[in-house]
Tab-separated table of C-alpha atoms in Angstrom:
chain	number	residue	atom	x	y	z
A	266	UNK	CA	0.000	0.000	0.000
A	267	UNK	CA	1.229	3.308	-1.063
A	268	UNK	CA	2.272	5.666	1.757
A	269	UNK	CA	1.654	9.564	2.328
A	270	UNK	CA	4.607	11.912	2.553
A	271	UNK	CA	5.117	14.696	4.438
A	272	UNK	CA	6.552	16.785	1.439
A	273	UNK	CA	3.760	17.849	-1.273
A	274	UNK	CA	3.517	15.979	-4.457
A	275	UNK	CA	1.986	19.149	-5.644
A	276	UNK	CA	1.505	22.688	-4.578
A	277	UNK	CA	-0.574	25.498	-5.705
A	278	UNK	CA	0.293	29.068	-4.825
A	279	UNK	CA	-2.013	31.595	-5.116
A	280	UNK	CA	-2.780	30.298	-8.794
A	281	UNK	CA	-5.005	32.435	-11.549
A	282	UNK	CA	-5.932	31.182	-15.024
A	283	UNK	CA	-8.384	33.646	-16.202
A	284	UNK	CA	-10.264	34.257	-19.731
A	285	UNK	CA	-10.452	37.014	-22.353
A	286	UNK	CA	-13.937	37.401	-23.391
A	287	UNK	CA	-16.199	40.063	-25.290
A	288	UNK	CA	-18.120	40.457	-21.573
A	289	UNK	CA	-14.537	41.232	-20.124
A	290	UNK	CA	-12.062	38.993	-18.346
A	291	UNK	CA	-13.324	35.618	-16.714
A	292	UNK	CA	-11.676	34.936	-13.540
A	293	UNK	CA	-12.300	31.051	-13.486
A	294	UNK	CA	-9.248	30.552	-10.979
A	295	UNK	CA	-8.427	33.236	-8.888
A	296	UNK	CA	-6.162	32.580	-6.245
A	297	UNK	CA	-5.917	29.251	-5.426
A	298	UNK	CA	-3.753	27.383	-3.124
A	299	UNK	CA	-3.423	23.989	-2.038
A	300	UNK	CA	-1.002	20.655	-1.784
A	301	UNK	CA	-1.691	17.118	-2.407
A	302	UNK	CA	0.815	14.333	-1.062
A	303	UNK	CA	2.500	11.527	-2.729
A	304	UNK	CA	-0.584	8.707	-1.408
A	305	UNK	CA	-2.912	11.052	-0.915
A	306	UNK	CA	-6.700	11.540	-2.267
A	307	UNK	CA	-7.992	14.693	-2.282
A	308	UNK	CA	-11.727	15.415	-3.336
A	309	UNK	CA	-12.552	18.296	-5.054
A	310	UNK	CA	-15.734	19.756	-4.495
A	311	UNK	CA	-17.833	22.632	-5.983
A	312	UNK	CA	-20.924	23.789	-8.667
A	313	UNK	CA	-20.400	24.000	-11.959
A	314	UNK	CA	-18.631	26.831	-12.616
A	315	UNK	CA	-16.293	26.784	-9.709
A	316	UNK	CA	-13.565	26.498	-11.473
A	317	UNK	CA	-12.493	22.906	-9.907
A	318	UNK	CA	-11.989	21.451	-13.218
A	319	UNK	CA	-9.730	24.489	-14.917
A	320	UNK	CA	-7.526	24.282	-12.352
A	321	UNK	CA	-7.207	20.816	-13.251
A	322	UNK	CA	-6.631	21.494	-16.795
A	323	UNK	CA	-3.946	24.544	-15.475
A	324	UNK	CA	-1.955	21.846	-14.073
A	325	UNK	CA	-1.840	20.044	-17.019
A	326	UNK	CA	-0.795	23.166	-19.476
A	327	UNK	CA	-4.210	22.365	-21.448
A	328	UNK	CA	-5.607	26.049	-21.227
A	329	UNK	CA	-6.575	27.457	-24.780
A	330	UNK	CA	-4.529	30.169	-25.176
A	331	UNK	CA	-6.357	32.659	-26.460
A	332	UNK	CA	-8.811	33.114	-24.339
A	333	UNK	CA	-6.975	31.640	-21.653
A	334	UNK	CA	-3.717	33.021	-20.020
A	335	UNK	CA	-2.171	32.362	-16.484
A	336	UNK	CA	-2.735	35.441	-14.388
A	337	UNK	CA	0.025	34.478	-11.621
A	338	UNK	CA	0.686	31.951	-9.300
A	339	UNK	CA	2.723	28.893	-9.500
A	340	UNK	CA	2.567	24.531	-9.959
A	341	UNK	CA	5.310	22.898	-8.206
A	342	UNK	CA	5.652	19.413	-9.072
A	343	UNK	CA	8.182	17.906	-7.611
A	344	UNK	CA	9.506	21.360	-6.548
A	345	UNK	CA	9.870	22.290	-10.254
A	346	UNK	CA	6.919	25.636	-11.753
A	347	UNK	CA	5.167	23.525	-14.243
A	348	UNK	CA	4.287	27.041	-16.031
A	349	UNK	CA	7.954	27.674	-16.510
A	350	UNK	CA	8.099	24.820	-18.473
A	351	UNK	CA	7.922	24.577	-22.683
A	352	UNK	CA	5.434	22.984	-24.281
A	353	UNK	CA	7.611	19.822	-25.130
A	354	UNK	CA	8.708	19.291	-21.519
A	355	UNK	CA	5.002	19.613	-20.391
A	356	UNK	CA	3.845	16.643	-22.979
A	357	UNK	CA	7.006	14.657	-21.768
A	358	UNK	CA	5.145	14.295	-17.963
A	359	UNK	CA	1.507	14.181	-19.124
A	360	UNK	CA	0.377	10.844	-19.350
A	361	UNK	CA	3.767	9.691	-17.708
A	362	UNK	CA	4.170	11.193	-14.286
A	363	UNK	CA	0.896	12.670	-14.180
A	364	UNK	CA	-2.188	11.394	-16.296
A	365	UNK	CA	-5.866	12.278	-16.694
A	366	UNK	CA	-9.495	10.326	-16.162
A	367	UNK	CA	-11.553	12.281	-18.212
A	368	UNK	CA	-15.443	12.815	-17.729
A	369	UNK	CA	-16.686	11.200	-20.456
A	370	UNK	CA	-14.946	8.319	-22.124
A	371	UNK	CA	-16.675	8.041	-24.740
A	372	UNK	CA	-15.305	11.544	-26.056
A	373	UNK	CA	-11.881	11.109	-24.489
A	374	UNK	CA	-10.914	7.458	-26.170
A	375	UNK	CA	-11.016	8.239	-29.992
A	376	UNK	CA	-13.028	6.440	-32.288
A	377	UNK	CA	-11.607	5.397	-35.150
A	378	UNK	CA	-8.888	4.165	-33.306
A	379	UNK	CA	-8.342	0.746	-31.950
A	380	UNK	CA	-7.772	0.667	-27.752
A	381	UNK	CA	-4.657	-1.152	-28.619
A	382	UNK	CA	-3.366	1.764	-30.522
A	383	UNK	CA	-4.275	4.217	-27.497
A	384	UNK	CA	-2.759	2.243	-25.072
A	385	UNK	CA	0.523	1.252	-26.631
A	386	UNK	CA	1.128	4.900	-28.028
A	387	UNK	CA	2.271	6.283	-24.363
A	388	UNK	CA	4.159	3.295	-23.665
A	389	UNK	CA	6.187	3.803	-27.111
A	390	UNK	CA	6.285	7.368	-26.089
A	391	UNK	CA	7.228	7.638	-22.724
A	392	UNK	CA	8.925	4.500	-21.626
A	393	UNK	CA	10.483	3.768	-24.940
A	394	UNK	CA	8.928	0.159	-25.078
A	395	UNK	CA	9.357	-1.952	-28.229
A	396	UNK	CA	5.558	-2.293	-29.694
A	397	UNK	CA	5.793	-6.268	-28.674
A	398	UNK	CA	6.405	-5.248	-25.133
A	399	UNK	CA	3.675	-2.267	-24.569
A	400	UNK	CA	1.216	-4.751	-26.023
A	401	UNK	CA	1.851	-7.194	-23.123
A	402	UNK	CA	2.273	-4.741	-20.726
A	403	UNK	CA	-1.228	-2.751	-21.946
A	404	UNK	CA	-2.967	-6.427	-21.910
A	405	UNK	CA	-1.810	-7.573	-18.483
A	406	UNK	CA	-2.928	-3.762	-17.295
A	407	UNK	CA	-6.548	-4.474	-18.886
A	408	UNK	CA	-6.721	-7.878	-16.569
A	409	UNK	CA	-5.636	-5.351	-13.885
A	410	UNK	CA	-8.597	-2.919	-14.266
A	411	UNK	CA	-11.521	-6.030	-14.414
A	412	UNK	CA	-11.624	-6.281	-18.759
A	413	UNK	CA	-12.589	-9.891	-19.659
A	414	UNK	CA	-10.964	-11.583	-22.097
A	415	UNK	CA	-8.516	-8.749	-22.514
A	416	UNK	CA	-6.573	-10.458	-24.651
A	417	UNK	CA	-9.241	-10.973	-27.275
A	418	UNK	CA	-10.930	-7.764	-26.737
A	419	UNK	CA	-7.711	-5.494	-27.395
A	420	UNK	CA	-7.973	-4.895	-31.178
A	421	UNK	CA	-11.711	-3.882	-30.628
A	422	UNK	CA	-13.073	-0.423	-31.090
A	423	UNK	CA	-13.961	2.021	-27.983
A	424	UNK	CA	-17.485	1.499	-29.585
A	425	UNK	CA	-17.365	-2.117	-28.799
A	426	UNK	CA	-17.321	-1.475	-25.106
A	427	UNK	CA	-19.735	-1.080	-22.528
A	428	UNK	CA	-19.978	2.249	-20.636
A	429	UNK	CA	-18.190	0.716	-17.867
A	430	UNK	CA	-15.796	-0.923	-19.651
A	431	UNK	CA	-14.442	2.606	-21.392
A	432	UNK	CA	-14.009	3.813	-18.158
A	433	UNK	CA	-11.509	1.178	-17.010
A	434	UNK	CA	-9.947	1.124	-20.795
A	435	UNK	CA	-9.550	4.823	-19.363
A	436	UNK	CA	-8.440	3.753	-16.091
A	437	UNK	CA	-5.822	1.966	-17.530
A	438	UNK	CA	-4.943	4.228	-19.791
A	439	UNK	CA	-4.161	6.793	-16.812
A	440	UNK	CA	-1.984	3.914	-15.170
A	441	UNK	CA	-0.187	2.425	-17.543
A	442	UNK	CA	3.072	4.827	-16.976
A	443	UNK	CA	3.004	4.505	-13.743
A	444	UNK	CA	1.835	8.140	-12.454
A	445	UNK	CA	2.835	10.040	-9.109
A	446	UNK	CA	-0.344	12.187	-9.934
A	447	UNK	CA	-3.641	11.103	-11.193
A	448	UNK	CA	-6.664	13.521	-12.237
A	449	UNK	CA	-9.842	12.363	-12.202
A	450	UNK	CA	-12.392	14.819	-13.146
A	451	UNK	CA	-15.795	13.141	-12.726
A	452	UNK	CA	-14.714	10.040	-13.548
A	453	UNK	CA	-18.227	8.474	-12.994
A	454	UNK	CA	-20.682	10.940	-14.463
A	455	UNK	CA	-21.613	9.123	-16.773
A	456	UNK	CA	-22.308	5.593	-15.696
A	457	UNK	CA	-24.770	4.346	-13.337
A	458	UNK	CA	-24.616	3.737	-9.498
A	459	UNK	CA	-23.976	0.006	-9.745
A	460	UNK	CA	-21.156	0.324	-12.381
A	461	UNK	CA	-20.033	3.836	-9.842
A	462	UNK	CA	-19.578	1.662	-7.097
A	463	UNK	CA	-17.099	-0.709	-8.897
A	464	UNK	CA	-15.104	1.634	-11.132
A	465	UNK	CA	-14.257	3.868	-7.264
A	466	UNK	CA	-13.603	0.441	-5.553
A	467	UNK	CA	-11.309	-0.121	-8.180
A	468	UNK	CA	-9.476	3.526	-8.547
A	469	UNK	CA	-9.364	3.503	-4.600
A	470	UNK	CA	-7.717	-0.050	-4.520
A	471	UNK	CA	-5.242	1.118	-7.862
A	472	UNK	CA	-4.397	4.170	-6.114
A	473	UNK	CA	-3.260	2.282	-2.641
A	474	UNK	CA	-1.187	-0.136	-4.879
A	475	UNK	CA	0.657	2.116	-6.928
A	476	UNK	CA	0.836	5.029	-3.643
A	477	UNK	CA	-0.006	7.631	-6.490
A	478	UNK	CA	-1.009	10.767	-5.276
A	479	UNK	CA	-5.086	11.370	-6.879
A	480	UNK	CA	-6.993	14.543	-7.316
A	481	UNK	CA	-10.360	13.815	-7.663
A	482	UNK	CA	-13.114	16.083	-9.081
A	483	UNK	CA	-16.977	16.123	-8.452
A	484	UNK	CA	-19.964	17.740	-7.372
A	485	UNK	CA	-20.925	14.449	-5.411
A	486	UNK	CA	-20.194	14.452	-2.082
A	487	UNK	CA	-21.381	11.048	-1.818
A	488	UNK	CA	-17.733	10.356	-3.956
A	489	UNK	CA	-15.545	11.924	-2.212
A	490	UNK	CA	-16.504	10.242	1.934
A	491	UNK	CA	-15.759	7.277	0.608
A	492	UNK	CA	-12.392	8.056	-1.231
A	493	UNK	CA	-10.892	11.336	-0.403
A	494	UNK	CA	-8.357	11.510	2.472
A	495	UNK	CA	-8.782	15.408	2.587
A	496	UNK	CA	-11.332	17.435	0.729
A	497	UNK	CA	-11.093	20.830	-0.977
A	498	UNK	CA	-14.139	23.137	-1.476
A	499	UNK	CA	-14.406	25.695	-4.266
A	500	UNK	CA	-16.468	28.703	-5.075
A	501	UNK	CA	-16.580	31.224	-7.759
A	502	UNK	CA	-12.947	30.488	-8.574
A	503	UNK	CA	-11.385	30.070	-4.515
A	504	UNK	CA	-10.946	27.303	-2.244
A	505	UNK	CA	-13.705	28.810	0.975
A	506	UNK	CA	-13.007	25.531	2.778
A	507	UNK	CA	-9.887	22.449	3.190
A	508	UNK	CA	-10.011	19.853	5.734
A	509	UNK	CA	-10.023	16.371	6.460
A	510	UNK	CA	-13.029	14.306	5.101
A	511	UNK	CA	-14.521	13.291	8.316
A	512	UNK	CA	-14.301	16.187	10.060
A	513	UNK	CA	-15.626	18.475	6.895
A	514	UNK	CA	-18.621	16.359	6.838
A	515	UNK	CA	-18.470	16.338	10.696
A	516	UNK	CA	-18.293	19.961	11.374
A	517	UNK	CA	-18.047	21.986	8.247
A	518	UNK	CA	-16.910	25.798	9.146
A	519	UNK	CA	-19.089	27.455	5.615
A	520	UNK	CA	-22.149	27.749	4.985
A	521	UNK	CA	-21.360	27.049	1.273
A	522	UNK	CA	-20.350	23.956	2.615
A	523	UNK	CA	-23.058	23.478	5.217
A	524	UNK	CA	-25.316	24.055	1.918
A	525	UNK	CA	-23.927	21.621	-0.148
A	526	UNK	CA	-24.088	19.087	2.257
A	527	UNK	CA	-27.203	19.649	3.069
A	528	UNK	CA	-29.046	19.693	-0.727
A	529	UNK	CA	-27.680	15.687	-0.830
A	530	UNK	CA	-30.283	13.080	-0.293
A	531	UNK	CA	-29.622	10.894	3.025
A	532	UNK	CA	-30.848	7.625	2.742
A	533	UNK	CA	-30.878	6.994	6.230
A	534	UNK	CA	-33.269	9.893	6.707
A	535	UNK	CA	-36.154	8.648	5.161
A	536	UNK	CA	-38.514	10.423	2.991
A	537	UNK	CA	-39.655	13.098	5.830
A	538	UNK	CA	-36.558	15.293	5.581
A	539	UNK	CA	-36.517	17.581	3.003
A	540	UNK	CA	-33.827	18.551	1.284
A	541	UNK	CA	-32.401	22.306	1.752
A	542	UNK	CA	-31.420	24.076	-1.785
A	543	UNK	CA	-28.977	26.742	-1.655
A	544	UNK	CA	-30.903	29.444	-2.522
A	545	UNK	CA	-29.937	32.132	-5.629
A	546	UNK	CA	-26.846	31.389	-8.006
A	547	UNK	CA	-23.281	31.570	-8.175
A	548	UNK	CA	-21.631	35.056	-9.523
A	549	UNK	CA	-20.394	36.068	-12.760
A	550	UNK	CA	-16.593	35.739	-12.617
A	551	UNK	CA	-16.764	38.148	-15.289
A	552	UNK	CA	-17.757	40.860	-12.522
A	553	UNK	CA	-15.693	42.519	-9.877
A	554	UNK	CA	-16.533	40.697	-6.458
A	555	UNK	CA	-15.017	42.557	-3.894
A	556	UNK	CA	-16.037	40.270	-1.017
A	557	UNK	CA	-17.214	36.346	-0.372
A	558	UNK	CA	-18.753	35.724	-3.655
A	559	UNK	CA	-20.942	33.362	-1.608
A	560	UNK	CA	-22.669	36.443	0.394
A	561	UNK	CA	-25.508	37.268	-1.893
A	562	UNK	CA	-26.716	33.687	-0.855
A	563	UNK	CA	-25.287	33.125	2.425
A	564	UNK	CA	-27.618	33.389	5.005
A	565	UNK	CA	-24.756	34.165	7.584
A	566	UNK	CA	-23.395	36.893	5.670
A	567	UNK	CA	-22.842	40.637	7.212
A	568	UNK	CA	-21.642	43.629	5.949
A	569	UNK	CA	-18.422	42.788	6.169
A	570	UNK	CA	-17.930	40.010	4.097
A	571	UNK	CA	-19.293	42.206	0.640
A	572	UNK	CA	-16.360	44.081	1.185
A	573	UNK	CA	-13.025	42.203	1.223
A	574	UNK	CA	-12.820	38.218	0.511
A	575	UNK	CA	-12.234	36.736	4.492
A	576	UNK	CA	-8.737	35.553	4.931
A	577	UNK	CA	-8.089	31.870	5.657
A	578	UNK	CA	-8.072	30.586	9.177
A	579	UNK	CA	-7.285	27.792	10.932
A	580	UNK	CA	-10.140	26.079	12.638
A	581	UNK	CA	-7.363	22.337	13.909
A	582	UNK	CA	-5.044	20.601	12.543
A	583	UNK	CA	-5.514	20.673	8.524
A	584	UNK	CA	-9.021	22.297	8.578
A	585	UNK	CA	-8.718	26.083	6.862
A	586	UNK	CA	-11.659	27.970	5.974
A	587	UNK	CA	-12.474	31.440	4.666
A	588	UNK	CA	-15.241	33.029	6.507
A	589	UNK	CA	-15.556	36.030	8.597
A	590	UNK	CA	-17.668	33.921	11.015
A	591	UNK	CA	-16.059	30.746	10.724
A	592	UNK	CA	-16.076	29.974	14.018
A	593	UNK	CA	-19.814	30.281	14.466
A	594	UNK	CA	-20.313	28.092	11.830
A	595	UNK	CA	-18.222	25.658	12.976
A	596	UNK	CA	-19.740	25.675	16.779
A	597	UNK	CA	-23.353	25.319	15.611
A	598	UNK	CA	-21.646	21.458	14.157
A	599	UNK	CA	-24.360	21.586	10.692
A	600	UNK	CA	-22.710	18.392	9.640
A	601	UNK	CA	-24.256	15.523	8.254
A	602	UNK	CA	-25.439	14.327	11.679
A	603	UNK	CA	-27.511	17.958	12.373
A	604	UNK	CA	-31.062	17.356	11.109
A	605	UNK	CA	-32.149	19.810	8.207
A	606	UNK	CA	-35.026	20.698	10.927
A	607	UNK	CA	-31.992	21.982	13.048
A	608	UNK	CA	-30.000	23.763	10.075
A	609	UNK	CA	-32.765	25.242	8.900
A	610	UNK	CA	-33.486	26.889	12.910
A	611	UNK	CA	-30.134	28.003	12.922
A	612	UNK	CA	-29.875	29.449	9.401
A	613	UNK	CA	-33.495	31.664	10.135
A	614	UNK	CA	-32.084	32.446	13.285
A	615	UNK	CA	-28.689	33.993	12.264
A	616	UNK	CA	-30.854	35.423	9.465
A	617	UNK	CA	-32.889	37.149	12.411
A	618	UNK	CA	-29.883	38.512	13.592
A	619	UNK	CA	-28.784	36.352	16.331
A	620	UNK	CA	-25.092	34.725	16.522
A	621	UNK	CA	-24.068	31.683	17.896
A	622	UNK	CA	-22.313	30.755	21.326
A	623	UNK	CA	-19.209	29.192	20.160
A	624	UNK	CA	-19.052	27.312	23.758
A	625	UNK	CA	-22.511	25.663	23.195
A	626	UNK	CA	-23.122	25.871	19.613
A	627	UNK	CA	-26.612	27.690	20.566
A	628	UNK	CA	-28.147	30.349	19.627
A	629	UNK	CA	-27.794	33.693	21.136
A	630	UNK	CA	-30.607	36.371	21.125
């Protein structure tokens, strides 16, 4: 099983990939900053539009340029600024030491192409492997992933593949160089919840073999308890919350957080609990937004936070969060064990104008 090191596999600082557009510039990333460890899972979480998945794709040197341009900021890998680096040296580590899941295999794996052609390309590419010995080595990695009768099936088209299937084609794919960082950018989005289950079992089992370090990028929340080690929450183009999976889900510390967690169906709730929407919709990036860009539909907000974006604090050990009242968030414990019934008495009452005790977690006034 792969271990976790104390050093970062990966580090954001402060990183900006914005876009040029006729309604002005797009600030899809602005200012983000975070680590991932060699053995380490970490869950990316946000709506559409966060900018989770360009930051991704930032990593990777994939921006279209124009309209997109890096606005600062820097990617160490392996202590090395992956935007210092030409174009050739960034195609020399993608798909070697770090490699992508994409969405939607289907549109990733090409078509007129024959998965043995896909997978033995990188293999020729990167590890300089005769074509006699990336075909065994691609084969043996298809038994790996769960493809039957790999053998036979790899001079077959992507079309000749179940939905589930692609994805592990994909899977393997992503592993066949032998990463230190794997993407995964909603990896199961496209298949249903039986075939989820098995293709997460299997990326989580992969992941502790190999001890690659994984990004992984949904909206699901339901994805990430199950596989992320730490998870990182994004908003209008900045991380608002990092921490450790069970205690985000425990005790998140903002109420973008608290909201997404609550607009997810529990199963263990039964069909009297109603599900709490997050109420308006996330802000144009194309705007200035001086403040929390969550504040418009926060029902915790205060003048304050329309006025300059909250620093980050630390709430323990590996839990950050920016939020001007973080710490009454965090108190009033609007996790998944807090009834919507009690989130929703809380959320009117801080609406009222009351604030929380942070000794009890009650409300004050």
């Amino acid at each position: 099983m792969g271990e976790k090191s104390a050093a970062p596999l990966l580090e954001l600082k402060d990183l900006k990939t914005y876009f040029k557009t006729d309604d002005g510039i797009v600030r899809a990333v602005d200012g983000v900053s975070y680590t991932v460890r060699a053995g380490e899972s970490v869950g990316v979480v946000g709506e559409s539009g966060s900018g989770k998945s360009v930051t991704q794709i930032s990593i990777l040197g994939l921006i279209p340029s124009p309209p997109g341009f890096n606005a600062g900021g820097e990617i160490l890998f392996e202590g090395e600024d992956l935007l210092k680096k030409s174009k050739s040296e960034l195609r020399k580590l993608r798909g070697n030491k770090i490699s992508m899941i994409w969405q939607d295999p289907m549109t990733s794996l090409n078509p007129f192409l024959k998965v043995s052609r896909q997978l033995i390309e990188p293999l020729q590419t990167h590890q300089g492997l005769s074509k006699e010995e990336a075909r065994a080595k691609a084969i043996k990695m298809l038994e790996k992933v769960g493809i039957p009768a790999a053998k036979e099936r790899f001079d077959q088209y992507p079309h000749q593949f179940s939905g589930g299937m692609r994805q592990r084609v994909m899977i393997a794919m992503a592993l066949l160089c032998e990463p230190k960082l794997l993407i995964a950018d909603e990896p199961t989005t496209a298949l249903d919840v039986t075939i989820q289950a098995q293709i997460l079992e299997l990326m989580k089992e992969l992941r502790e073999d190999t001890g690659a370090g994984m990004i992984l990028i949904t909206h699901d929340l339901g994805v990430v308890a199950g596989m992320a080690d730490r998870i990182i929450v994004m908003y209008a183009g900045r991380v608002v919350e990092e921490a450790a999976s069970k205690e985000l889900f425990a005790a998140p510390s903002h109420p973008y957080t608290v909201g997404l967690l609550k607009s997810v169906p529990r199963l263990d709730r039964g069909r009297s609990e109603r599900l709490i929407p997050i109420e308006g919709r996330p802000p144009d990036t194309s705007k200035d937004i001086p403040g929390c860009g969550f504040a418009p539909r926060c029902p915790w907000a205060t003048d304050e936070c329309t006025k300059e974006f909250p620093s980050r604090k630390k709430m323990s050990d590996d839990h950050y969060v920016h939020c001007y009242r973080a710490e009454e968030v965090y108190a009033a414990k609007l996790g998944t064990h807090a009834s919507a019934k009690h989130v929703e008495k809380i959320e009117q009452g801080v609406r009222n104008g009351s604030t929380i005790d942070p000794a009890t977690g009650d409300l004050n006034g």
